[in-house]
Coordinates of C-alpha atoms in Angstrom, one line a residue:
M1 CA 39.0 24.4 -38.5
I2 CA 40.4 24.5 -42.1
G3 CA 36.9 24.6 -43.5
L4 CA 36.1 27.5 -41.2
V5 CA 39.2 29.5 -42.2
R6 CA 38.4 28.9 -45.8
N7 CA 34.9 30.2 -45.4
E8 CA 36.1 33.3 -43.5
W9 CA 38.8 33.8 -46.1
K10 CA 36.2 33.9 -48.9
K11 CA 34.4 36.8 -47.0
V12 CA 37.4 39.1 -47.1
F13 CA 39.1 37.8 -50.2
L14 CA 37.9 40.6 -52.6
P15 CA 38.8 43.5 -50.4
V16 CA 42.2 41.9 -49.6
L17 CA 42.9 41.3 -53.3
L18 CA 41.9 44.9 -54.3
T19 CA 44.0 46.4 -51.5
T20 CA 47.0 44.3 -52.3
V21 CA 46.8 45.1 -56.0
L22 CA 46.4 48.8 -55.5
L23 CA 49.2 49.0 -52.9
A24 CA 51.5 46.9 -55.1
I25 CA 50.9 49.2 -58.1
A26 CA 51.2 52.4 -56.1
M27 CA 54.4 51.3 -54.3
S28 CA 56.0 50.0 -57.5
V29 CA 55.2 53.2 -59.5
L30 CA 56.5 55.5 -56.7
S31 CA 59.6 53.4 -56.1
C32 CA 60.4 53.8 -59.8
T33 CA 59.6 57.5 -60.1
I34 CA 59.8 59.5 -56.9
Y35 CA 63.5 58.6 -56.3
Q36 CA 64.4 61.1 -59.0
N37 CA 63.9 63.9 -56.6
Y38 CA 66.4 62.4 -54.2
T39 CA 70.1 61.7 -54.1
L40 CA 70.4 57.9 -53.9
H41 CA 73.3 55.9 -52.6
Y42 CA 72.1 52.4 -53.5
D43 CA 69.2 51.1 -55.6
L44 CA 67.1 49.9 -52.7
E45 CA 66.9 53.4 -51.3
A46 CA 64.4 54.1 -54.1
W47 CA 62.2 51.5 -52.4
E48 CA 62.5 53.1 -49.1
V49 CA 61.7 56.6 -50.6
G50 CA 58.8 55.3 -52.6
T51 CA 57.2 53.4 -49.7
E52 CA 57.8 55.9 -47.0
L53 CA 54.2 57.2 -46.9
F54 CA 52.8 53.7 -46.7
S55 CA 54.9 53.0 -43.6
L56 CA 52.9 55.7 -41.8
L57 CA 49.4 54.6 -43.1
Y58 CA 49.8 50.8 -42.8
P59 CA 47.5 50.6 -39.8
L60 CA 44.6 51.7 -42.0
F61 CA 45.5 49.2 -44.8
V62 CA 45.4 46.2 -42.5
V63 CA 42.3 47.1 -40.5
V64 CA 39.9 48.7 -43.0
P65 CA 39.7 45.9 -45.6
L66 CA 39.3 43.3 -42.8
C67 CA 37.7 44.3 -39.5
W68 CA 34.5 45.7 -41.2
N69 CA 33.5 42.2 -41.7
L70 CA 33.5 41.3 -38.0
Y71 CA 31.7 44.5 -37.1
Y72 CA 28.8 43.9 -39.5
E73 CA 28.5 40.2 -38.4
R74 CA 28.2 41.3 -34.8
K75 CA 25.9 44.2 -35.7
N76 CA 23.5 41.9 -37.7
N77 CA 23.6 39.3 -34.9
F78 CA 25.2 36.8 -37.2
L79 CA 27.5 35.7 -34.4
L80 CA 24.4 34.6 -32.4
Y81 CA 23.3 32.3 -35.3
V82 CA 26.8 30.8 -35.4
M83 CA 26.9 29.9 -31.7
P84 CA 24.6 26.8 -31.9
R85 CA 26.6 25.3 -34.8
V86 CA 30.2 26.0 -33.7
K87 CA 31.9 27.2 -30.5
I88 CA 32.3 31.0 -30.7
K89 CA 35.9 30.9 -29.7
K90 CA 36.6 28.4 -32.5
Y91 CA 34.7 30.6 -35.0
L92 CA 36.6 33.8 -33.9
T93 CA 39.9 31.9 -34.1
A94 CA 39.2 30.9 -37.6
K95 CA 38.2 34.4 -38.5
W96 CA 41.4 35.8 -37.0
I97 CA 43.5 33.4 -39.0
A98 CA 41.8 34.4 -42.2
Y99 CA 42.4 38.1 -41.2
A100 CA 46.0 37.3 -40.5
L101 CA 46.5 35.7 -43.9
G102 CA 44.8 38.8 -45.4
T103 CA 47.2 41.1 -43.4
L104 CA 50.3 39.3 -44.6
C105 CA 49.1 39.5 -48.2
I106 CA 48.3 43.2 -47.9
I107 CA 51.7 44.1 -46.4
V108 CA 54.2 41.5 -47.6
I109 CA 53.3 41.2 -51.3
P110 CA 53.3 44.9 -52.2
Y111 CA 56.5 45.6 -50.4
I112 CA 58.4 42.7 -52.0
L113 CA 57.1 43.5 -55.5
S114 CA 58.0 47.2 -55.2
A115 CA 61.4 46.2 -53.9
V116 CA 61.9 44.0 -57.0
F117 CA 61.0 47.0 -59.2
A118 CA 63.3 49.3 -57.3
I119 CA 66.3 46.9 -57.6
Y120 CA 65.8 45.8 -61.2
V121 CA 64.2 48.8 -62.8
V122 CA 65.7 51.9 -61.2
P123 CA 69.1 52.8 -62.8
F124 CA 72.0 51.5 -60.7
V125 CA 73.6 54.0 -58.4
E126 CA 76.2 53.5 -55.7
N127 CA 77.8 55.9 -53.2
P128 CA 79.1 55.2 -49.8
F129 CA 76.7 55.9 -46.9
S130 CA 75.5 54.6 -43.5
H131 CA 72.4 52.3 -43.3
I132 CA 70.9 49.9 -40.8
F133 CA 72.0 46.3 -41.6
E134 CA 74.3 47.9 -44.1
N135 CA 76.0 44.8 -45.2
A136 CA 72.8 43.0 -46.2
F137 CA 71.3 46.2 -47.6
I138 CA 74.2 46.6 -50.1
K139 CA 75.3 43.0 -50.9
T140 CA 71.9 41.2 -50.8
P141 CA 69.2 43.9 -51.3
L142 CA 66.5 41.6 -52.4
L143 CA 67.0 39.3 -49.3
Y144 CA 67.0 42.4 -47.1
A145 CA 63.8 43.6 -48.7
V146 CA 62.1 40.2 -48.3
A147 CA 63.1 39.8 -44.7
L148 CA 62.0 43.4 -43.8
S149 CA 58.7 42.9 -45.6
L150 CA 58.0 39.7 -43.7
W151 CA 58.8 41.4 -40.4
R152 CA 56.5 44.3 -41.4
G153 CA 53.8 41.6 -41.9
I154 CA 54.4 40.3 -38.4
V155 CA 54.2 43.8 -36.9
S156 CA 51.0 44.4 -38.9
L157 CA 49.4 41.3 -37.3
F158 CA 49.5 43.1 -33.9
V159 CA 47.8 46.2 -35.4
M160 CA 45.2 44.0 -37.1
T161 CA 44.5 42.2 -33.9
F162 CA 43.9 45.5 -32.1
G163 CA 41.3 46.3 -34.7
F164 CA 39.9 42.8 -34.3
I165 CA 39.4 43.3 -30.6
L166 CA 37.8 46.7 -31.1
A167 CA 35.4 45.2 -33.7
L168 CA 34.2 42.7 -31.0
Y169 CA 33.0 45.3 -28.6
F170 CA 32.6 48.8 -30.1
K171 CA 29.5 49.8 -32.0
N172 CA 31.1 52.8 -33.8
I173 CA 32.7 51.6 -37.0
F174 CA 34.8 54.7 -37.2
V175 CA 36.4 54.0 -33.9
I176 CA 37.0 50.4 -35.0
L177 CA 38.6 51.2 -38.4
T178 CA 40.7 54.1 -37.2
G179 CA 41.5 53.1 -33.7
P180 CA 44.7 51.3 -34.4
F181 CA 45.9 54.2 -36.6
M182 CA 45.1 56.7 -33.9
Y183 CA 46.9 54.6 -31.4
S184 CA 50.1 54.6 -33.6
I185 CA 49.8 58.4 -33.9
L186 CA 49.4 58.8 -30.1
E187 CA 52.2 56.4 -29.3
N188 CA 54.4 58.1 -31.8
F189 CA 53.7 61.5 -30.2
V190 CA 54.2 60.3 -26.6
L191 CA 57.5 58.5 -27.2
A192 CA 58.8 61.5 -29.3
I193 CA 58.1 63.8 -26.3
L194 CA 60.0 61.4 -24.1
C195 CA 62.9 61.4 -26.5
L196 CA 62.4 57.7 -27.1
E197 CA 61.8 57.9 -30.9
R198 CA 63.9 54.8 -31.5
L199 CA 61.3 52.7 -29.6
R200 CA 58.2 53.8 -31.6
L201 CA 56.0 51.2 -33.3
V202 CA 56.7 52.9 -36.7
V203 CA 60.4 52.3 -36.2
A204 CA 59.7 48.6 -35.6
F205 CA 57.9 48.7 -38.9
D206 CA 60.3 50.9 -40.8
P207 CA 63.7 51.3 -39.0
T208 CA 64.9 53.9 -41.6
T209 CA 62.6 56.5 -40.0
V210 CA 65.4 57.3 -37.5
N211 CA 69.1 57.5 -37.5
P212 CA 70.5 54.0 -38.1
E213 CA 73.0 54.6 -35.3
V214 CA 70.3 54.7 -32.6
V215 CA 68.5 51.6 -33.8
S216 CA 68.9 48.5 -31.6
I217 CA 67.2 45.2 -31.0
F218 CA 64.8 47.0 -28.6
S219 CA 63.6 49.2 -31.5
F220 CA 62.1 46.2 -33.2
F221 CA 60.4 44.6 -30.2
F222 CA 59.4 47.4 -27.8
G223 CA 56.6 48.7 -29.9
P224 CA 54.9 45.4 -30.6
I225 CA 55.3 44.3 -27.0
V226 CA 53.6 47.5 -25.7
L227 CA 50.9 47.1 -28.3
S228 CA 50.3 43.5 -27.3
I229 CA 49.9 44.7 -23.7
V230 CA 47.4 47.3 -24.8
I231 CA 45.5 44.7 -26.8
G232 CA 45.4 42.3 -23.8
L233 CA 44.2 45.0 -21.4
T234 CA 41.6 46.2 -23.9
A235 CA 40.3 42.7 -24.4
F236 CA 40.3 42.0 -20.6
L237 CA 38.5 45.2 -19.6
L238 CA 35.9 45.1 -22.4
S239 CA 35.2 41.5 -21.9
K240 CA 34.4 42.1 -18.2
K241 CA 31.5 44.3 -19.4
N242 CA 30.1 41.3 -21.3
A243 CA 28.5 43.7 -23.7
V244 CA 29.4 45.9 -26.6
V245 CA 30.6 49.4 -25.9
T246 CA 28.3 52.1 -27.1
I247 CA 30.6 54.8 -28.2

């Protein structure tokens, strides 16, 4: 299994590296510049302001650099050539693990590096204000940023997995690469209409998108749980067809 994971990692290493580097540079630069147009209360707020846009687009960042590989392997019938040499479930598991490692690199590394820049480069500011996990945010900002970045990596694994399932069955690469992003937009819209903004997937990824007073433990787990149900239903229904979908 380790050998399979290593081989699959080699296939996506370059796009993962490029995406990680570009995101790290962009987040760090924005965290150290864009904050000047805002009134800050604490240093780490510069990180939140500088990475706000990326919290909306992260489904694209964790799907596009990875799931194209599975799509083309299936399109070129490479999976058929693999089956005589290794069980397809084992091969797909190794591929998912490699994609998961890539997802964590793409999300966790840029967010942590940009947080370091925001904490140690941005001029120190301090004014009283309300913030989720306020004690940790103020007293141990780097620990807060690392923990939140790791959690964002976990949430991103669900999004990547959705793209992974789509890549197994859909023939349209546009649907595969943008499907998870469109899901996040639709879910965001529906829950906003239902006045359940605090339960959106984007809030689980970035809790600062809503008033900290309405954030609860359900805000972090509701979105991923619903998405995991959607992933399970999608995999179950499409696998019953035992063929790729033609849209």
